[in-house]
Amino acid sequence: MSTSEGVPVENEDVHARMETERDALLRSGQLHWIHWAVVVFSLVVTLIAWNFSSTQVARNGNAQFDHAAEQILKLVEERMEKYEDALWGGVSAIQSHNGNMSREQWHVYAKTLHLEEKYPGINGIGIIHHVQPDQLHVYLQEQRKTRPNFRVFPKHDKKDHFPITYIEPESMNGPALGLDVAHELKRYTAAIKAGAMGGAQITGPINLIQDTQSTPGFLFYAPFYATEPPDLPLAQMKGFVGMVYAPFVFHKLINGTLGQGSRQLHFSVRDGDEVLYSESTVDMPAPEMGNVFTKTSEIHLYGRTWTFDIWAGSDFQQNVSSSEPLFILFGGISIDAMLLILFVLLTRSNLRAIEFADMVTAELLARARELSTSNGDLEKFAYIASHDLKTPLRGMVDLTEYIEEDLQSYLESKSANPQVTYNLKRMRQQILRMDNLIKGILVYSGIGSAEHVNEQVDVNELVTRIRDELSLSNEQLIVANTLPLIHANATRFDQVLSNLIGNAAKYHDDLSNAKIIVSSRLCGAWVQFTIADDGPGIDPRFHDKIFEPFQTLQPKDVIESTGIGLSIVKRTVEFYGGKVSVDSELGHGTRINFTWPINGVATDLEDAA
């Protein structure tokens, strides 16, 4: 075939190849299922991350709310127990005066209680006598010797009288003097029950006669007897002489217990269907119970049941709320949008390349092919970079080693800049610290999951191994007595002992002359281990802080520490039912005690206390 004949054939072949390539480029210039799959997968991952973050935020908020709500209930119960102690103290005072105290003696006793300082929320403390109808005249004659105007009121049809004989301070409780609490059913019922059962009782909701605002309150009784009361209920009424009592206005009780400042949680209190206290207002009404951050709890106190409806205020909701889920959602959607835009731009770029290829010379077509190749390289680079970012720490370690190898001859030369060696050392230290911190966090978070089976651990051998690992002498690390064989998770117990001994050595101000003493004491089914040192000691103010994660008492540039070792100790010991305590003062060394079940099974810790 001639050249003139061959040229058309050659052009035809070239054109066919170009058309084939053009069709392929057209096909590649469209969004394929793989592009949509990447976008959809990225969107699904974003939604999963957003849902997980939202769940975690809600879970943390609920945990904080439950803890704060339990604190309110606990404070109220503890405060009522403290008031009860004051009442029984009054009973003891009466008994020490042979069952009869004068008005002046009661006044002196009440002053010693310092009610306003020690018992905030209490309205006063007084004595109620149990008077039979045939003895009422004699009772009045006795009281009118010092108070001519004393009277018992109001009249009623009950068979017993329970007049208030004394009440301190009289300045704020004077109207209650002489009040016969038998005139009203709630007061009377609680008084009879206290006398019959021999225990402290509180009344149902009442309005105190001395409370000018007539807000809900109650009376708190503690009975006393002429003789030692019999064990049988109801039989005690025979010697029932009276009661030491305290009147309460409920809102004063709450202010005295929880303070008058703003609280992040609000609540109301009911006794049955009667509202004793409520922080719900017209401007800030209580939400429906059952909503988020609401809780209904009951406490049983001295014959009554108080129902607490607790809800979170706006301050609490702001404190526990987090914008992290929204950031994750918006960030993920933004990335998805950028991916889609990137895919669209890539496809449009290919289409424009085709348009240029149709209009310009083969040189431009070659350049278009180069651009396509460049895009492929860019995608490959992006994949490799994203893959490498999954293990940044490993990469940093490798990079540091490469730099040290490349600079080895320079660093060994006399002209080497010492700052380079110093910076490389700091880089290794920071990488090591990051690695240790990650390992520490994994250990800390992994306590309690996938635990190994218990095995026999020779604590003497373990201490010897730790001594060798820390390069300590027998004079530096001393075993005070023969340590026991225990059944334990060997890995977890090793972590506890290694952290405690390692800390004693690490923070000692004179390690060469240090004395670290390990001892043990059997306490029933438990062993109490003690690690004592003669180091600088720990200020008592920081005894709790040292067990918190990431807390150190020395600057990190002075002593390298992640601050998580003692957190691991505390969490591990408490997971196995034990306790950790520290006994230390500045300049007097440190003793850390922890208990461990000798057979690897947690039992009652009373013997180890």
Coordinates of C-alpha atoms in Angstrom, one line a residue:
M1 CA 0.0 0.0 0.0
S2 CA 1.3 3.4 -1.0
T3 CA 2.0 6.2 1.3
S4 CA -0.8 8.3 -0.1
E5 CA -3.1 5.4 0.4
G6 CA -1.6 4.6 3.8
V7 CA -2.2 8.0 5.3
P8 CA -6.0 7.8 5.3
V9 CA -5.8 4.4 6.7
E10 CA -3.4 5.6 9.4
N11 CA -5.7 8.6 10.1
E12 CA -8.6 6.3 10.3
D13 CA -6.9 4.1 12.8
V14 CA -5.9 7.2 14.8
H15 CA -9.4 8.5 14.7
A16 CA -10.8 5.2 15.8
R17 CA -8.4 5.1 18.7
M18 CA -9.3 8.7 19.6
E19 CA -13.0 7.9 19.4
T20 CA -12.5 4.9 21.6
E21 CA -10.6 6.9 24.1
R22 CA -13.1 9.7 23.8
D23 CA -16.0 7.3 24.6
A24 CA -14.0 6.0 27.6
L25 CA -13.4 9.5 28.8
L26 CA -17.1 10.3 28.4
R27 CA -17.9 7.3 30.5
S28 CA -15.3 8.2 33.1
G29 CA -16.6 11.8 33.1
Q30 CA -19.9 10.7 34.7
L31 CA -20.6 10.0 38.4
H32 CA -20.5 6.3 38.9
W33 CA -21.9 4.1 41.6
I34 CA -18.5 4.0 43.4
H35 CA -18.6 7.8 43.8
W36 CA -22.1 7.6 45.3
A37 CA -21.1 4.7 47.5
V38 CA -18.2 6.7 48.9
V39 CA -20.5 9.7 49.6
V40 CA -23.2 7.5 51.1
F41 CA -20.7 5.6 53.2
S42 CA -19.2 8.8 54.5
L43 CA -22.7 10.1 55.3
V44 CA -23.5 6.9 57.2
V45 CA -20.3 7.2 59.2
T46 CA -21.1 10.8 60.0
L47 CA -24.6 9.9 61.2
I48 CA -23.3 7.0 63.4
A49 CA -20.7 9.3 64.9
W50 CA -23.3 12.0 65.5
N51 CA -25.7 9.4 67.1
F52 CA -22.9 8.0 69.3
S53 CA -21.8 11.4 70.5
S54 CA -25.4 12.5 71.2
T55 CA -25.9 9.3 73.2
Q56 CA -22.8 9.8 75.2
V57 CA -23.7 13.5 75.9
A58 CA -27.2 12.4 77.1
R59 CA -25.7 9.5 79.1
N60 CA -23.2 11.8 80.9
G61 CA -25.9 14.4 81.5
N62 CA -28.2 11.7 83.0
A63 CA -25.4 10.4 85.2
Q64 CA -24.7 13.9 86.5
F65 CA -28.4 14.6 87.1
D66 CA -28.9 11.3 89.0
H67 CA -25.8 12.0 91.1
A68 CA -26.9 15.6 92.0
A69 CA -30.5 14.4 92.7
E70 CA -29.1 11.7 95.1
Q71 CA -27.0 14.3 96.8
I72 CA -30.1 16.3 97.6
L73 CA -31.9 13.3 99.1
K74 CA -28.8 12.3 101.0
L75 CA -28.3 15.8 102.4
V76 CA -31.9 16.0 103.6
E77 CA -31.6 12.5 105.3
E78 CA -28.3 13.4 106.9
R79 CA -29.7 16.7 108.2
M80 CA -32.7 15.0 109.7
E81 CA -30.4 12.5 111.4
K82 CA -28.5 15.5 112.9
Y83 CA -31.8 17.0 114.1
E84 CA -32.7 13.6 115.6
D85 CA -29.4 13.6 117.5
A86 CA -30.2 17.0 119.0
L87 CA -33.6 15.7 120.2
W88 CA -32.1 12.6 121.8
G89 CA -29.5 14.9 123.4
G90 CA -32.4 16.8 124.9
V91 CA -33.9 13.5 126.2
S92 CA -30.5 12.6 127.8
A93 CA -30.4 16.1 129.4
I94 CA -33.9 15.6 130.9
Q95 CA -32.9 12.1 132.2
S96 CA -29.8 13.5 133.8
H97 CA -32.0 15.9 135.8
N98 CA -34.1 13.0 137.0
G99 CA -36.8 13.5 134.4
N100 CA -37.6 17.1 135.3
M101 CA -36.0 20.3 134.1
S102 CA -36.9 23.8 135.0
R103 CA -37.5 26.5 132.5
E104 CA -34.2 28.1 133.3
Q105 CA -32.3 24.8 133.0
W106 CA -33.9 24.2 129.6
H107 CA -33.0 27.7 128.5
V108 CA -29.3 27.1 129.5
Y109 CA -29.3 23.7 127.7
A110 CA -30.8 25.1 124.5
K111 CA -28.1 27.9 124.4
T112 CA -25.4 25.3 124.5
L113 CA -26.8 23.7 121.3
H114 CA -26.1 26.9 119.3
L115 CA -29.1 26.1 117.1
E116 CA -28.5 28.8 114.5
E117 CA -24.9 27.8 113.9
K118 CA -25.0 24.0 114.3
Y119 CA -28.6 23.2 113.3
P120 CA -29.6 25.7 110.6
G121 CA -33.2 25.2 109.4
I122 CA -34.5 24.2 112.9
N123 CA -37.1 26.6 114.3
G124 CA -36.4 25.8 118.0
I125 CA -36.3 23.0 120.5
G126 CA -38.7 22.4 123.4
I127 CA -40.4 20.0 125.8
I128 CA -44.0 18.6 125.5
H129 CA -45.4 16.9 128.6
H130 CA -47.8 14.0 128.5
V131 CA -50.5 15.1 131.0
Q132 CA -53.5 13.0 132.0
P133 CA -56.8 14.9 132.3
D134 CA -57.0 14.4 136.1
Q135 CA -53.4 15.8 136.4
L136 CA -54.0 18.9 134.3
H137 CA -54.9 21.2 137.3
V138 CA -51.7 20.1 139.1
Y139 CA -49.6 20.7 135.9
L140 CA -51.0 24.2 135.5
Q141 CA -50.4 25.1 139.1
E142 CA -46.7 24.0 138.7
Q143 CA -46.2 26.0 135.6
R144 CA -47.9 29.1 136.9
K145 CA -45.4 29.4 139.8
T146 CA -42.9 31.0 137.4
R147 CA -45.4 32.0 134.6
P148 CA -48.7 33.2 136.1
N149 CA -50.3 33.6 132.7
F150 CA -49.4 30.2 131.4
R151 CA -52.4 28.3 129.9
V152 CA -53.1 25.2 127.9
F153 CA -55.1 25.7 124.7
P154 CA -57.2 25.0 122.8
K155 CA -59.8 22.7 124.4
H156 CA -60.4 19.3 122.7
D157 CA -62.1 16.0 123.4
K158 CA -59.0 13.7 123.4
K159 CA -58.3 11.6 126.5
D160 CA -54.6 12.9 126.7
H161 CA -53.1 16.3 126.9
F162 CA -49.8 17.2 125.3
P163 CA -49.1 20.9 126.2
I164 CA -45.9 22.6 125.0
T165 CA -44.1 23.4 128.3
Y166 CA -40.9 25.0 127.1
I167 CA -39.7 26.1 123.7
E168 CA -36.4 27.9 122.9
P169 CA -35.8 30.5 121.6
E170 CA -39.0 31.9 123.1
S171 CA -38.6 35.2 121.1
M172 CA -39.6 33.5 117.9
N173 CA -41.7 30.6 119.2
G174 CA -43.6 32.3 122.1
P175 CA -47.1 31.8 120.6
A176 CA -46.6 28.1 120.8
L177 CA -46.2 28.0 124.6
G178 CA -49.1 26.1 126.2
L179 CA -50.4 24.8 122.8
D180 CA -51.9 21.3 123.4
V181 CA -50.7 19.4 120.3
A182 CA -53.5 16.8 121.0
H183 CA -56.0 19.3 119.6
E184 CA -55.0 18.4 116.1
L185 CA -55.0 14.9 114.6
K186 CA -51.6 15.0 112.8
R187 CA -49.8 16.3 115.8
Y188 CA -51.7 13.9 118.2
T189 CA -51.2 10.8 116.0
A190 CA -47.5 11.3 115.8
A191 CA -47.2 11.9 119.6
I192 CA -49.1 8.7 120.4
K193 CA -47.0 6.8 118.0
A194 CA -43.8 8.1 119.4
G195 CA -44.8 7.2 122.9
A196 CA -46.1 3.8 122.0
M197 CA -43.1 2.8 119.8
G198 CA -40.3 4.5 121.7
G199 CA -38.8 6.1 118.6
A200 CA -38.5 9.4 116.9
Q201 CA -41.5 10.5 114.8
I202 CA -42.5 13.4 112.6
T203 CA -46.0 14.7 112.1
G204 CA -47.8 15.1 108.8
P205 CA -47.8 18.5 107.2
I206 CA -49.1 21.3 109.5
N207 CA -48.9 25.0 109.9
L208 CA -47.0 26.2 112.9
I209 CA -48.9 28.6 115.2
Q210 CA -45.7 30.8 115.4
D211 CA -45.3 30.9 111.6
T212 CA -47.1 34.1 110.6
Q213 CA -46.9 33.1 106.9
S214 CA -48.7 29.8 107.5
T215 CA -46.4 27.9 105.2
P216 CA -46.1 24.1 105.5
G217 CA -44.2 22.6 108.4
F218 CA -44.0 19.7 110.8
L219 CA -43.0 18.7 114.3
F220 CA -40.2 16.2 115.2
Y221 CA -40.7 14.2 118.4
A222 CA -38.4 12.1 120.6
P223 CA -40.2 10.5 123.6
F224 CA -38.9 10.2 127.1
Y225 CA -40.2 8.0 130.0
A226 CA -40.4 8.0 133.8
T227 CA -38.6 4.6 133.8
E228 CA -36.8 2.5 131.3
P229 CA -39.4 1.8 128.6
P230 CA -40.5 -1.8 128.1
D231 CA -39.6 -3.5 124.8
L232 CA -43.2 -4.2 123.9
P233 CA -45.0 -1.5 121.8
L234 CA -48.0 0.2 123.5
A235 CA -46.8 -1.0 126.9
Q236 CA -44.5 2.0 126.8
M237 CA -47.4 4.4 127.1
K238 CA -47.6 3.6 130.9
G239 CA -44.4 5.4 131.6
F240 CA -44.6 8.0 128.8
V241 CA -43.8 11.3 130.4
G242 CA -43.4 13.6 127.4
M243 CA -41.3 14.4 124.3
V244 CA -38.4 16.7 123.3
Y245 CA -39.6 18.2 120.1
A246 CA -38.5 20.6 117.4
P247 CA -40.8 22.6 115.1
F248 CA -39.9 23.1 111.5
V249 CA -41.0 25.4 108.7
F250 CA -40.2 23.3 105.6
H251 CA -38.7 26.1 103.4
K252 CA -36.4 27.0 106.3
L253 CA -35.4 23.4 106.6
I254 CA -34.5 23.3 102.9
N255 CA -32.5 26.6 103.1
G256 CA -30.7 25.3 106.2
T257 CA -29.8 22.1 104.5
L258 CA -29.0 23.1 101.0
G259 CA -28.3 26.8 101.4
Q260 CA -30.1 29.8 99.9
G261 CA -28.0 30.2 96.8
S262 CA -29.0 29.3 93.3
R263 CA -29.1 25.6 92.6
Q264 CA -28.9 23.8 89.3
L265 CA -31.5 21.3 90.3
H266 CA -35.0 22.3 91.6
F267 CA -37.5 20.1 93.4
S268 CA -40.8 19.9 95.2
V269 CA -41.6 17.7 98.2
R270 CA -44.9 16.0 98.9
D271 CA -46.2 14.1 101.9
G272 CA -49.0 12.1 100.3
D273 CA -51.0 14.6 98.3
E274 CA -50.0 17.6 100.4
V275 CA -47.2 19.8 99.1
L276 CA -44.6 20.6 101.7
Y277 CA -42.2 22.6 99.5
S278 CA -42.0 23.6 95.8
E279 CA -39.6 25.6 93.8
S280 CA -42.0 25.7 90.8
T281 CA -43.0 29.2 89.9
V282 CA -45.3 30.9 87.4
D283 CA -42.2 32.0 85.4
M284 CA -40.4 28.7 85.8
P285 CA -43.0 25.9 86.2
A286 CA -41.9 22.3 86.9
P287 CA -41.8 20.1 83.8
E288 CA -43.8 16.9 83.6
M289 CA -42.2 14.1 85.5
G290 CA -40.8 11.5 83.1
N291 CA -39.2 14.1 80.8
V292 CA -35.4 14.4 80.4
F293 CA -33.7 15.4 83.6
T294 CA -36.6 14.7 85.9
K295 CA -36.9 12.2 88.7
T296 CA -39.3 11.2 91.4
S297 CA -37.8 9.6 94.5
E298 CA -39.1 8.7 98.0
I299 CA -37.4 8.8 101.3
H300 CA -38.9 7.2 104.4
L301 CA -38.3 9.3 107.6
Y302 CA -39.6 8.7 111.1
G303 CA -43.0 7.3 110.2
R304 CA -43.6 9.5 107.1
T305 CA -42.8 9.2 103.4
W306 CA -41.7 12.3 101.5
T307 CA -41.9 12.3 97.8
F308 CA -39.3 14.4 95.9
D309 CA -40.1 15.5 92.4
I310 CA -36.7 16.7 91.0
W311 CA -36.0 18.5 87.8
A312 CA -33.0 20.3 86.2
G313 CA -32.9 24.0 85.9
S314 CA -31.7 25.9 82.9
D315 CA -28.2 26.3 84.3
F316 CA -27.8 22.5 84.7
Q317 CA -29.0 21.9 81.2
Q318 CA -26.6 24.5 79.8
N319 CA -23.7 22.9 81.7
V320 CA -24.3 19.4 80.5
S321 CA -25.2 20.3 77.0
S322 CA -22.6 20.0 74.4
S323 CA -22.2 21.3 70.8
E324 CA -19.9 18.4 70.0
P325 CA -22.7 16.3 68.3
L326 CA -23.7 19.2 66.1
F327 CA -20.0 19.9 65.2
I328 CA -19.7 16.2 64.2
L329 CA -22.9 16.3 62.2
F330 CA -22.1 19.6 60.4
G331 CA -18.5 18.7 59.9
G332 CA -19.4 15.3 58.5
I333 CA -22.0 16.8 56.2
S334 CA -19.5 19.4 55.1
I335 CA -17.0 16.7 54.2
D336 CA -19.6 14.8 52.3
A337 CA -20.5 17.9 50.4
M338 CA -16.9 18.6 49.6
L339 CA -16.4 15.0 48.4
L340 CA -19.4 15.3 46.1
I341 CA -18.2 18.7 44.8
L342 CA -14.8 17.2 44.3
F343 CA -16.2 14.3 42.3
V344 CA -18.3 16.7 40.3
L345 CA -15.3 18.9 39.6
L346 CA -13.3 15.9 38.6
T347 CA -15.9 14.7 36.2
R348 CA -16.3 18.2 34.7
S349 CA -12.6 18.5 34.4
N350 CA -12.6 15.3 32.3
L351 CA -15.4 16.7 30.2
R352 CA -13.5 19.9 29.6
A353 CA -10.5 17.9 28.7
I354 CA -12.5 16.1 26.1
E355 CA -13.8 19.4 24.7
F356 CA -10.3 20.7 24.5
A357 CA -9.1 17.5 22.8
D358 CA -11.8 18.0 20.1
M359 CA -10.7 21.6 19.4
V360 CA -6.9 21.6 19.8
T361 CA -3.9 19.7 18.6
A362 CA -2.5 16.4 19.6
E363 CA -0.2 18.4 21.9
L364 CA -3.1 19.7 23.9
L365 CA -4.5 16.2 23.9
A366 CA -1.2 14.9 25.3
R367 CA -1.3 17.6 27.9
A368 CA -4.8 16.5 28.8
R369 CA -3.6 13.0 29.2
E370 CA -0.8 14.4 31.5
L371 CA -3.4 16.2 33.5
S372 CA -5.4 12.9 33.8
T373 CA -2.3 11.2 34.9
S374 CA -1.6 13.9 37.4
N375 CA -5.1 13.6 38.8
G376 CA -4.6 9.9 39.2
D377 CA -1.3 10.5 41.0
L378 CA -3.1 13.1 43.2
E379 CA -5.8 10.5 44.1
K380 CA -3.1 7.9 44.8
F381 CA -1.3 10.4 47.0
A382 CA -4.5 11.3 48.9
Y383 CA -5.1 7.6 49.6
I384 CA -1.5 7.0 50.8
A385 CA -1.7 10.1 53.0
S386 CA -5.0 9.1 54.5
H387 CA -3.6 5.7 55.2
D388 CA -0.5 7.0 56.9
L389 CA -2.5 9.4 59.1
K390 CA -4.1 6.3 60.8
T391 CA -0.8 5.6 62.6
P392 CA 0.7 9.1 63.3
L393 CA 2.5 8.0 66.4
R394 CA 4.3 5.2 64.7
G395 CA 5.2 7.5 61.9
M396 CA 6.7 10.0 64.4
V397 CA 8.8 7.2 66.0
D398 CA 10.1 6.1 62.6
L399 CA 10.8 9.6 61.5
T400 CA 12.8 10.3 64.7
E401 CA 14.9 7.2 64.1
Y402 CA 15.5 8.1 60.5
I403 CA 16.7 11.6 61.4
E404 CA 19.0 10.2 64.1
E405 CA 20.5 7.7 61.6
D406 CA 20.9 10.3 58.9
L407 CA 22.6 12.7 61.3
Q408 CA 24.6 10.1 63.2
S409 CA 28.0 11.2 61.7
Y410 CA 27.2 14.8 62.2
L411 CA 26.0 14.3 65.8
E412 CA 29.2 12.4 66.6
S413 CA 31.4 15.2 65.2
K414 CA 32.9 17.9 67.3
S415 CA 31.2 20.6 65.3
A416 CA 27.8 19.2 66.0
N417 CA 25.3 21.7 67.5
P418 CA 24.2 20.3 70.9
Q419 CA 20.8 21.9 70.4
V420 CA 20.1 19.4 67.6
T421 CA 20.8 16.5 70.0
Y422 CA 18.7 18.1 72.7
N423 CA 15.7 18.6 70.4
L424 CA 15.9 15.1 69.1
K425 CA 16.0 13.9 72.7
R426 CA 12.9 16.1 73.5
M427 CA 11.1 14.7 70.5
R428 CA 11.7 11.1 71.7
Q429 CA 10.6 12.0 75.2
Q430 CA 7.4 13.6 74.0
I431 CA 6.7 10.6 71.7
L432 CA 7.4 8.2 74.6
R433 CA 5.2 10.3 76.9
M434 CA 2.4 10.2 74.3
D435 CA 2.8 6.5 73.9
N436 CA 2.8 6.0 77.7
L437 CA -0.2 8.2 78.1
I438 CA -2.1 6.2 75.4
K439 CA -1.1 2.9 77.1
G440 CA -2.1 4.3 80.5
I441 CA -5.5 5.4 79.2
L442 CA -6.0 1.9 77.6
V443 CA -5.1 0.2 80.8
Y444 CA -7.3 2.6 82.8
S445 CA -10.3 2.2 80.6
G446 CA -9.8 -1.6 80.2
I447 CA -10.0 -2.3 83.9
G448 CA -13.0 -4.6 84.5
S449 CA -13.3 -5.8 80.9
A450 CA -11.9 -9.1 79.5
E451 CA -10.4 -9.9 82.9
H452 CA -8.1 -12.9 83.1
V453 CA -8.7 -15.9 85.3
N454 CA -7.2 -15.6 88.8
E455 CA -4.0 -17.5 89.4
Q456 CA -1.6 -18.0 92.3
V457 CA 0.7 -15.0 92.8
D458 CA 3.8 -15.2 95.0
V459 CA 4.0 -11.6 96.2
N460 CA 7.6 -12.1 97.5
E461 CA 8.7 -13.1 94.0
L462 CA 6.8 -10.2 92.4
V463 CA 8.5 -7.7 94.7
T464 CA 11.9 -9.2 93.9
R465 CA 11.2 -8.9 90.2
I466 CA 10.1 -5.2 90.6
R467 CA 13.3 -4.5 92.6
D468 CA 15.4 -5.8 89.7
E469 CA 13.4 -3.9 87.1
L470 CA 13.8 -0.7 89.0
S471 CA 17.5 -1.4 89.7
L472 CA 16.9 -1.0 93.5
S473 CA 19.1 -2.7 96.1
N474 CA 17.9 -4.7 99.1
E475 CA 18.6 -1.7 101.3
Q476 CA 16.5 0.5 99.1
L477 CA 13.5 -1.8 98.7
I478 CA 12.9 -3.7 101.9
V479 CA 10.4 -6.5 102.5
A480 CA 9.3 -6.2 106.2
N481 CA 7.7 -9.6 106.6
T482 CA 7.0 -12.7 104.5
L483 CA 4.4 -11.7 102.0
P484 CA 1.5 -14.1 101.4
L485 CA 0.5 -16.2 98.4
I486 CA -2.7 -14.9 96.9
H487 CA -5.1 -15.8 94.1
A488 CA -5.4 -12.8 91.8
N489 CA -5.4 -11.5 88.3
A490 CA -1.6 -11.5 88.1
T491 CA -1.4 -8.7 85.5
R492 CA -3.7 -6.3 87.4
F493 CA -2.0 -7.0 90.8
D494 CA 1.4 -6.5 89.1
Q495 CA 0.2 -3.1 87.8
V496 CA -0.9 -2.0 91.2
L497 CA 2.3 -3.0 93.1
S498 CA 4.6 -1.8 90.3
N499 CA 2.9 1.6 90.2
L500 CA 3.1 2.1 93.9
I501 CA 6.7 1.0 94.3
G502 CA 7.8 2.8 91.1
N503 CA 6.2 6.1 92.4
A504 CA 7.9 5.8 95.7
A505 CA 11.3 5.5 93.9
K506 CA 10.5 8.1 91.2
Y507 CA 9.5 10.9 93.5
H508 CA 12.1 10.2 96.2
D509 CA 14.4 13.2 96.8
D510 CA 17.4 11.0 97.7
L511 CA 17.0 7.7 95.9
S512 CA 20.4 6.4 96.7
N513 CA 19.7 6.5 100.4
A514 CA 16.0 5.8 100.1
K515 CA 14.1 3.2 102.2
I516 CA 11.0 1.8 100.6
I517 CA 9.3 -0.8 102.8
V518 CA 6.7 -3.3 101.6
S519 CA 4.7 -5.1 104.3
S520 CA 1.4 -7.0 104.6
R521 CA -1.2 -7.8 107.2
L522 CA -3.9 -10.5 107.1
C523 CA -7.4 -9.2 107.7
G524 CA -9.8 -12.2 107.5
A525 CA -10.3 -12.9 103.8
W526 CA -8.3 -9.8 102.9
V527 CA -4.7 -8.8 102.8
Q528 CA -3.7 -5.2 103.6
F529 CA -0.5 -4.2 101.8
T530 CA 1.5 -1.2 102.8
I531 CA 4.1 0.6 100.7
A532 CA 6.0 3.1 102.9
D533 CA 8.9 5.4 102.0
D534 CA 11.0 8.1 103.7
G535 CA 10.6 10.5 100.8
P536 CA 9.5 14.1 100.8
G537 CA 5.9 13.3 101.7
I538 CA 2.6 14.6 100.3
D539 CA 0.6 17.6 101.6
P540 CA -2.7 16.4 103.1
R541 CA -4.5 18.8 100.8
F542 CA -3.5 16.7 97.8
H543 CA -4.3 13.3 99.2
D544 CA -7.4 13.0 97.1
K545 CA -6.0 14.8 94.0
I546 CA -3.2 12.3 93.5
F547 CA -5.7 9.5 92.6
E548 CA -7.4 11.6 89.9
P549 CA -6.4 10.9 86.3
F550 CA -3.7 13.1 84.7
Q551 CA -2.8 14.8 88.1
T552 CA 0.8 15.2 89.1
L553 CA 2.3 17.2 92.0
Q554 CA 5.6 17.8 90.1
P555 CA 6.0 19.8 86.9
K556 CA 6.3 17.4 83.9
D557 CA 9.6 19.0 82.9
V558 CA 11.0 18.0 86.4
I559 CA 9.7 14.5 86.6
E560 CA 8.4 12.7 83.5
S561 CA 4.9 11.3 84.5
T562 CA 1.6 10.8 82.7
G563 CA -0.3 11.3 86.0
I564 CA -2.4 8.1 85.5
G565 CA -0.5 5.5 87.5
L566 CA -2.3 6.1 90.9
S567 CA -5.6 6.3 89.0
I568 CA -5.0 2.8 87.7
V569 CA -4.1 1.7 91.2
K570 CA -7.3 3.1 92.7
R571 CA -9.6 1.9 90.0
T572 CA -8.1 -1.6 90.0
V573 CA -8.2 -2.1 93.8
E574 CA -11.8 -0.8 94.0
F575 CA -12.8 -3.0 91.1
Y576 CA -11.8 -6.0 93.2
G577 CA -13.6 -4.7 96.2
G578 CA -10.7 -3.2 98.0
K579 CA -9.8 0.3 99.3
V580 CA -6.8 2.6 98.9
S581 CA -5.7 5.1 101.5
V582 CA -2.7 7.5 101.9
D583 CA -1.1 8.6 105.1
S584 CA 1.5 11.3 104.5
E585 CA 2.7 14.7 105.6
L586 CA 5.4 17.0 104.1
G587 CA 8.8 15.9 105.3
H588 CA 7.6 12.7 106.9
G589 CA 7.4 10.2 104.0
T590 CA 4.4 8.5 102.6
R591 CA 2.4 5.3 103.5
I592 CA -0.1 3.9 100.9
N593 CA -2.3 1.1 102.1
F594 CA -4.5 -1.0 99.9
T595 CA -6.6 -4.1 100.5
W596 CA -6.9 -7.1 98.2
P597 CA -9.0 -10.3 98.5
I598 CA -6.7 -13.2 99.3
N599 CA -8.7 -15.7 97.3
G600 CA -9.5 -13.2 94.5
V601 CA -13.1 -12.9 95.6
A602 CA -14.4 -9.7 97.2
T603 CA -16.1 -10.2 100.6
D604 CA -17.1 -8.0 103.5
L605 CA -14.4 -5.4 104.1
E606 CA -15.2 -4.7 107.8
D607 CA -12.3 -6.7 109.1
A608 CA -9.9 -4.9 106.8
A609 CA -10.9 -1.4 107.8

